[in-house]
Short mmCIF file of C-alpha atoms and ligand atoms in Angstrom, two decimals:
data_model
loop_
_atom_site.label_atom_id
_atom_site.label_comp_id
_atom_site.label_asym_id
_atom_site.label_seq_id
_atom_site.Cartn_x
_atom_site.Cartn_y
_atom_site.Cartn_z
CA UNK A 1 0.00 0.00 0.00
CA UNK A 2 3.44 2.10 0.11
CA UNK A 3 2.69 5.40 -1.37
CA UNK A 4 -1.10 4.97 -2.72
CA UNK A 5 -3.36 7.49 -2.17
CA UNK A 6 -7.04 6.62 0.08
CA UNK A 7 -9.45 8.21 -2.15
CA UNK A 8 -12.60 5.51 -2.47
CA UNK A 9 -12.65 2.52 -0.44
CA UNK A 10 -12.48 0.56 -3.49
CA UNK A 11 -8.96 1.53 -3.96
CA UNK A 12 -8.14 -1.19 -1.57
CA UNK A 13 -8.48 -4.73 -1.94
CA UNK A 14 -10.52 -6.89 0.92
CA UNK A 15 -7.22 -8.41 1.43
CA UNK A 16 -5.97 -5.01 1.91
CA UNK A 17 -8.65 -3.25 4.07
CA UNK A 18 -8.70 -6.70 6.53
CA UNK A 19 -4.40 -6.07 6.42
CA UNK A 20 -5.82 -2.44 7.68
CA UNK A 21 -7.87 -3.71 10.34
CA UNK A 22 -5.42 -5.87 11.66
CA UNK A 23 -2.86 -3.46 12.21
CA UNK A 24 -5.70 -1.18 13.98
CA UNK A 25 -6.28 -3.67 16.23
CA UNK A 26 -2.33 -3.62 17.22
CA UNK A 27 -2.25 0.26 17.58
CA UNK A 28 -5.46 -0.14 19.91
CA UNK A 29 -3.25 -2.57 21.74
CA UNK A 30 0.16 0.23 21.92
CA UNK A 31 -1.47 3.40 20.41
CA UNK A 32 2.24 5.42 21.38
CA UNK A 33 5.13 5.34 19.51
CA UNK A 34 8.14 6.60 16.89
CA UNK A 35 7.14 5.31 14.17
CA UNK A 36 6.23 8.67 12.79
CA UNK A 37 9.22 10.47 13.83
CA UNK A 38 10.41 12.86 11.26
CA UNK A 39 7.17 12.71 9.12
CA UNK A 40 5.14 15.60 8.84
CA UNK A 41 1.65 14.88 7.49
CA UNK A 42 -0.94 17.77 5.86
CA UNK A 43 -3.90 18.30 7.02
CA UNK A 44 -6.20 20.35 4.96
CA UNK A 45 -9.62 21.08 6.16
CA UNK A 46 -11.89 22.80 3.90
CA UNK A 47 -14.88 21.89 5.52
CA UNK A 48 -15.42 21.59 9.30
CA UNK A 49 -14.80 19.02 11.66
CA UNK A 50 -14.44 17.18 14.91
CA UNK A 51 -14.40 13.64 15.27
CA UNK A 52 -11.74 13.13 11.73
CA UNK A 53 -9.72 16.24 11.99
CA UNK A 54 -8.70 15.20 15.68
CA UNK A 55 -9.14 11.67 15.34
CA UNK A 56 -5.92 12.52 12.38
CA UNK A 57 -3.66 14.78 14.78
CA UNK A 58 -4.46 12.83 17.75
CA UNK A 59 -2.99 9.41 15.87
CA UNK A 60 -0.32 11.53 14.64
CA UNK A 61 0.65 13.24 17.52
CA UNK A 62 0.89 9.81 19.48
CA UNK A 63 3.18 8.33 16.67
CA UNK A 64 5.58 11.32 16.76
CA UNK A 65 4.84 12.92 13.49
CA UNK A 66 4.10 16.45 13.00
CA UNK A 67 1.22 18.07 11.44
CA UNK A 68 0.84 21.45 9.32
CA UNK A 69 -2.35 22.22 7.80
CA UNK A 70 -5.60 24.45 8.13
CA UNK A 71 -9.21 23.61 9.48
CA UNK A 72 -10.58 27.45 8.35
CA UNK A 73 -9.93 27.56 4.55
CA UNK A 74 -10.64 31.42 4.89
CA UNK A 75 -7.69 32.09 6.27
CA UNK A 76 -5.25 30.73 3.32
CA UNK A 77 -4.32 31.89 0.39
CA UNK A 78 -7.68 30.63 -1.49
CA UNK A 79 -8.92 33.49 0.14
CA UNK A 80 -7.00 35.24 -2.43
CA UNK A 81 -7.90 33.61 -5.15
CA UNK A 82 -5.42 30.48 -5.29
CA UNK A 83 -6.55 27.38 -7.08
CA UNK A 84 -6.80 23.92 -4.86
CA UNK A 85 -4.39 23.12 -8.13
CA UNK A 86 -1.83 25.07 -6.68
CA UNK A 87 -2.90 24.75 -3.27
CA UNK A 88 -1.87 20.97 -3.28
CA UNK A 89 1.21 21.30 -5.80
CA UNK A 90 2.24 23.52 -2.93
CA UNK A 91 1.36 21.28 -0.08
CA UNK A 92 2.82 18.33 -1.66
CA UNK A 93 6.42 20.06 -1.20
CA UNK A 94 5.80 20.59 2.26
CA UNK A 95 4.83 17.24 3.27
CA UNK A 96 4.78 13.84 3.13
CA UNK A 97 1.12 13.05 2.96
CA UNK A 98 -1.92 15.14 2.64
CA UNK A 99 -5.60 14.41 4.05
CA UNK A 100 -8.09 16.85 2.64
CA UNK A 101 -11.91 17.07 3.54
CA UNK A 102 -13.57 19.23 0.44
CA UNK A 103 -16.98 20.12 -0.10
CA UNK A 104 -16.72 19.24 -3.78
CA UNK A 105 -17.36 15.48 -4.92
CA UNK A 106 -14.48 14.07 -6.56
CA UNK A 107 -11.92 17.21 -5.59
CA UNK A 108 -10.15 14.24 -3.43
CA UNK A 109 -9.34 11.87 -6.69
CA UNK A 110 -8.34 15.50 -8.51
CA UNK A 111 -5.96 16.23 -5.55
CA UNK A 112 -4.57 12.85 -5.80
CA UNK A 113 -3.60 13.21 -9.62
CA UNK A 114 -1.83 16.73 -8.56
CA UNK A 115 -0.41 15.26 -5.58
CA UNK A 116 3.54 14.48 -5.24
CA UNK A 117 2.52 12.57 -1.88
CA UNK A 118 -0.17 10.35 -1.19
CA UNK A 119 -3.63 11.51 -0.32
CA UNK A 120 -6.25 10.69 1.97
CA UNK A 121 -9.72 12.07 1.10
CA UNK A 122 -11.05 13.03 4.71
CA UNK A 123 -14.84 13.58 3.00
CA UNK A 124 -15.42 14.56 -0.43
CA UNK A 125 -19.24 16.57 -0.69
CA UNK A 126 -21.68 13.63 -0.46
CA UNK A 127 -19.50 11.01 -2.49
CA UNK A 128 -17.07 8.94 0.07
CA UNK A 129 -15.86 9.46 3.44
CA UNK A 130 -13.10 5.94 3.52
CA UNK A 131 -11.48 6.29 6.35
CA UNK A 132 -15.13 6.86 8.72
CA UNK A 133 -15.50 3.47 6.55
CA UNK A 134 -12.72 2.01 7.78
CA UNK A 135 -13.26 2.99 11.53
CA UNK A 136 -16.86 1.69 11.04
CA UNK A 137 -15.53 -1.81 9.57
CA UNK A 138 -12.99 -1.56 12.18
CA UNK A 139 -16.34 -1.47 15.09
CA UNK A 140 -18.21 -3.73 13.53
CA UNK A 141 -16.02 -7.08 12.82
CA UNK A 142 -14.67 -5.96 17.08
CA UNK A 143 -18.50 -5.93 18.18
CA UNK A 144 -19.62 -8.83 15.84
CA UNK A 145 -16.68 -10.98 15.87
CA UNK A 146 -17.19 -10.90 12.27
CA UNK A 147 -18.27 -9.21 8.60
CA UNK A 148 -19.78 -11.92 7.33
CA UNK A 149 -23.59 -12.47 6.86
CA UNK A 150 -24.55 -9.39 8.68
CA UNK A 151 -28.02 -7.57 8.58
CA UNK A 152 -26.96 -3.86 8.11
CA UNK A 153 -29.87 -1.45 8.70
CA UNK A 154 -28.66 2.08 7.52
CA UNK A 155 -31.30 5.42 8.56
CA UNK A 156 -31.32 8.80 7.83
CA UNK A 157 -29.89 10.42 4.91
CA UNK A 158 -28.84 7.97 2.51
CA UNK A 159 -28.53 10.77 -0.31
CA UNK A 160 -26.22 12.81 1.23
CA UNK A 161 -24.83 10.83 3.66
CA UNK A 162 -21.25 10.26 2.07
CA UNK A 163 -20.69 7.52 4.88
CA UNK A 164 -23.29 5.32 4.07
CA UNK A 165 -21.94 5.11 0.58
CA UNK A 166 -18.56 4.31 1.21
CA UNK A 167 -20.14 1.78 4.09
CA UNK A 168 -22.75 0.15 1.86
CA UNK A 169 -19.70 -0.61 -1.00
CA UNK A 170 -17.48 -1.80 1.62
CA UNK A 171 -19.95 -4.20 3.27
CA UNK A 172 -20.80 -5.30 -0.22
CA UNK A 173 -17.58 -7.82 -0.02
CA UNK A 174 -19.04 -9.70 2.82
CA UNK A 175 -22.64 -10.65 1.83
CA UNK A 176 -24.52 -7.94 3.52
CA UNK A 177 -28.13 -7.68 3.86
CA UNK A 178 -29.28 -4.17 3.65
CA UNK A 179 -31.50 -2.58 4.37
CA UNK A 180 -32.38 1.11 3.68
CA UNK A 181 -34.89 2.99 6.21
CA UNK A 182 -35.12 6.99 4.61
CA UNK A 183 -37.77 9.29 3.70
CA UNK A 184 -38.78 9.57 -0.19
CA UNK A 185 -36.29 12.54 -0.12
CA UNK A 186 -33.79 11.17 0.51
CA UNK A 187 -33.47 7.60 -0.25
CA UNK A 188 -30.19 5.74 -1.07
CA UNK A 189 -29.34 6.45 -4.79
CA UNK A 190 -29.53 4.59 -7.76
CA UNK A 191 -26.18 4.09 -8.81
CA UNK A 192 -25.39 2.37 -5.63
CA UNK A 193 -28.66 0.14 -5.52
CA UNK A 194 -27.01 -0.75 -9.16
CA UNK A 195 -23.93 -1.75 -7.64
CA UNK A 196 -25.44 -3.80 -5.37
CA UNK A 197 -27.55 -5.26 -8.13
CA UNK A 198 -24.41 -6.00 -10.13
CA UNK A 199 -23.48 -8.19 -7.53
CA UNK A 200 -26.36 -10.43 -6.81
CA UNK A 201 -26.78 -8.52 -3.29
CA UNK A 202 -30.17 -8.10 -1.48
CA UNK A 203 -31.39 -4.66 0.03
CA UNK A 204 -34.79 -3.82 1.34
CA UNK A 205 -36.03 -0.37 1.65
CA UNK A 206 -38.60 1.65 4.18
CA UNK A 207 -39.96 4.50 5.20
CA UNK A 208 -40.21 3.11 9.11
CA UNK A 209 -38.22 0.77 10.83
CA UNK A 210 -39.66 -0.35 14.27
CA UNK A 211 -41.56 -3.37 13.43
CA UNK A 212 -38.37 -4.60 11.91
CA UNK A 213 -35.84 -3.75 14.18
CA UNK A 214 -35.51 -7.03 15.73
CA UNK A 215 -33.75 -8.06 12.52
CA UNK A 216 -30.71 -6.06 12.75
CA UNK A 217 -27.33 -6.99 13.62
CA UNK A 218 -25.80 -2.79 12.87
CA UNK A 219 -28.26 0.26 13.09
CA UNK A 220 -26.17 2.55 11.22
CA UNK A 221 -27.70 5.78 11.95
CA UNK A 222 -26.77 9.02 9.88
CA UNK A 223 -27.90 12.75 10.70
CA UNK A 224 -29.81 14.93 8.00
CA UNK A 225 -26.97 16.42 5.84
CA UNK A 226 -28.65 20.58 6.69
CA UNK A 227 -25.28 21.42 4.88
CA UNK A 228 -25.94 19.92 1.58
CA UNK A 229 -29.45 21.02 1.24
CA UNK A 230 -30.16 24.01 -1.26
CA UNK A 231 -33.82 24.48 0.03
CA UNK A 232 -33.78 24.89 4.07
CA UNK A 233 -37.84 24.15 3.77
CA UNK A 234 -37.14 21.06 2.23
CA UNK A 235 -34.27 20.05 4.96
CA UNK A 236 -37.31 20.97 7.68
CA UNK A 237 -39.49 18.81 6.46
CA UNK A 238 -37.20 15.52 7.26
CA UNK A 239 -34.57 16.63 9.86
CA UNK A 240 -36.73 14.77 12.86
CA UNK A 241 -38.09 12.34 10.66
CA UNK A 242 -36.11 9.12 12.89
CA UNK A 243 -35.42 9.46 16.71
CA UNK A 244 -34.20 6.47 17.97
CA UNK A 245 -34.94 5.99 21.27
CA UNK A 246 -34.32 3.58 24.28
CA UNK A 247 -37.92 2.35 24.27
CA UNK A 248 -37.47 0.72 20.84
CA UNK A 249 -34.58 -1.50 21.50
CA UNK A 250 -36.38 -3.78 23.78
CA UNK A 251 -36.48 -6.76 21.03
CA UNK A 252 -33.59 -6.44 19.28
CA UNK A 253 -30.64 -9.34 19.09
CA UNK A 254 -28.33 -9.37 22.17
CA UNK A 255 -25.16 -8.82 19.84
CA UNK A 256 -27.05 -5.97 18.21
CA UNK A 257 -25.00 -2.54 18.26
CA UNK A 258 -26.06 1.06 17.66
CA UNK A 259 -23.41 3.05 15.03
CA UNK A 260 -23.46 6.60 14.52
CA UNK A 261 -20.35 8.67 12.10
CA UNK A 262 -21.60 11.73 14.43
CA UNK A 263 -22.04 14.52 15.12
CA UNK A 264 -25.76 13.39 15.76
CA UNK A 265 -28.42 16.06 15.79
CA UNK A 266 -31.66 14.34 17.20
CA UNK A 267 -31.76 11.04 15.72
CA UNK A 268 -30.41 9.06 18.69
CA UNK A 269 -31.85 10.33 21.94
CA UNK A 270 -29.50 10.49 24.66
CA UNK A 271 -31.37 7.97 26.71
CA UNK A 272 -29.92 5.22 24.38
CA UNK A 273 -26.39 6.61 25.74
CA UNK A 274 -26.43 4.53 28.60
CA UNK A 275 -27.81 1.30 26.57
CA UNK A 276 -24.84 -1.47 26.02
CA UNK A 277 -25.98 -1.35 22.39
CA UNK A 278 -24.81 1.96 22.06
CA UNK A 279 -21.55 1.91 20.43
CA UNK A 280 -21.25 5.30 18.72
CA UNK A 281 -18.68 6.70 21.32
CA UNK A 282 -16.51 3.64 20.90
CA UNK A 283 -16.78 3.97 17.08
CA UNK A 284 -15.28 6.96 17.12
CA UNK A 285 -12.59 6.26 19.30
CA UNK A 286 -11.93 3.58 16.83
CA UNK A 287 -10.84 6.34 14.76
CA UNK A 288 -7.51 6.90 16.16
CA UNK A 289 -6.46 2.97 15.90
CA UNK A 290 -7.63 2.62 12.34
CA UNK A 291 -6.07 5.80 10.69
CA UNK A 292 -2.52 5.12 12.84
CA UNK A 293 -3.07 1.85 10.39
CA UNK A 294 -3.76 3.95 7.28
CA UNK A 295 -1.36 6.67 8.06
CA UNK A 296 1.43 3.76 8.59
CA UNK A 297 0.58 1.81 5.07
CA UNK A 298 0.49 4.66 3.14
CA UNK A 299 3.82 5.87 4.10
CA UNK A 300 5.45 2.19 4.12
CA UNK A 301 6.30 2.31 7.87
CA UNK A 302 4.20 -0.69 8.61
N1 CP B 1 -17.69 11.33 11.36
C1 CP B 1 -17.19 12.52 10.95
O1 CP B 1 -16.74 12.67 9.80
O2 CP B 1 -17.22 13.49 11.89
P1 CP B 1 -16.63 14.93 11.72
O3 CP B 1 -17.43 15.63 10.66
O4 CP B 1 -16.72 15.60 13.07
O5 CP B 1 -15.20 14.81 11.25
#
């Protein structure tokens, strides 16, 4: 995986995302180390962030690299009028790895092709988000002892939700059952019920999901993109349109867990928090294992 860039998570192999995982679940073991020493990795936010952002400096910082970068685009020289051309010819030279969030689909693959270093897309507009993918593959084979033959309920915002994409093509290598719980407006698109077509998988959609529930091994849970919405009526009329509460996991399997990407808005109320099912905290914390791992391939060190 020595100097590749992370830009969809079908630029790895199976092979090569379980090699991922497996190194994640040695950094969880010793998450402190050198192995970064004298690296000095980019990190360009154009969009904001918490959980990746931090989740990125926080697995550098404990590996010894160093970090340069921006999380307020503002105050750079696009500002002026610089091209994200130039902007990562320049970066490249200053660095020896770049992860970029962008609000633009596909500005992470254009970034790559400019790119002296390798690139990891951090969330590109609504298209892929691989490393939240990998963290989330990471959660669910710990939690489920396995990725195999699951029953994968994702809810919310399957349009814009960039991490159910990259989520619903990863879990497409391991015979997945989906199943897609949105409002009209925003149901899962067609290009990726294609690609699940193309490969013989089954997915089920709804508008509710409670008599169902029972079913699932993952709740993936998404918030209502506000952000990508040009029409704030239209983002009204579904933000609240799922609230998962405590109440509704009385019948659901005993291995069943509760995933979130956060930051949640109202979907999950906070009196699930406290529910062993809930895993969304966890998940995230996952974060710092699993992109040590990336971090690591991509530069060779590991
Ligand atoms: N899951 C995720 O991408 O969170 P942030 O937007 O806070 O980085």
């Amino acid at each position: 995986m020595k100097n590749r860039s992370l830009v969809s998570i079908d630029d790895f192999t199976s092979d090569e995302v379980l090699k991922i995982l497996d190194l994640a679940a040695e950094f969880e073991k010793n998450p402190v180390s050198r192995l970064l020493e004298g690296k000095v990795i980019a990190t360009l936010f154009f969009e904001p962030s918490t959980r990746t952002r931090l989740s990125f400096e926080s697995a550098i910082n404990r590996l010894g690299g160093k970090i340069v970068g921006f999380s307020e685009a503002g105050a750079t020289s696009l500002a002026k009028g610089e091209s994200l051309h130039d902007t990562i010819k320049m970066v490249s030279s200053y660095s020896d790895l770049i992860v970029m969030r962008h609000p633009i689909e596909g500005s992470a693959r254009y970034a790559s092709e400019i790119a002296s270093v390798p690139v990891i897309n951090a969330g590109d507009g609504a298209n892929q988000h691989p490393t939240q993918t990998m963290l989330d593959l990471y959660s669910i084979r710990k939690t489920q002892g396995t990725l195999n033959n699951l029953n994968v309920f994702m809810v919310g915002d399957l349009k814009y939700g960039r991490t159910v994409h990259s989520l619903m093509m990863a879990m497409s290598r391991w015979n997945t059952t989906f199943n897609f719980i949105s409002p009209e407006e925003l149901k899962m698109p067609e290009e990726f019920k294609i690609y699940l077509e193309n490969l013989g998988l089954k997915y089920y959609e709804h508008l509710d999901f409670t008599d169902i529930i029972s079913r699932a091994d993952i709740i993936y849970m998404t918030r209502v993109q506000r952000e990508r919405f040009s029409d704030p009526i239209e983002y009204e009329k579904v933000k609240n349109v799922y609230v998962l509460k405590n109440s509704m996991l009385a019948n659901t399997k005993p291995n069943m867990r509760i995933l979130h990407p956060l930051p949640r808005v109202n979907e999950i109320h906070t009196d699930v928090d406290s529910n062993p099912k809930a895993y969304y905290f966890e998940q995230a914390l996952n974060g710092v294992y699993t992109r040590q791992a990336i971090l690591c391939s991509l530069l060779g060190i590991k």
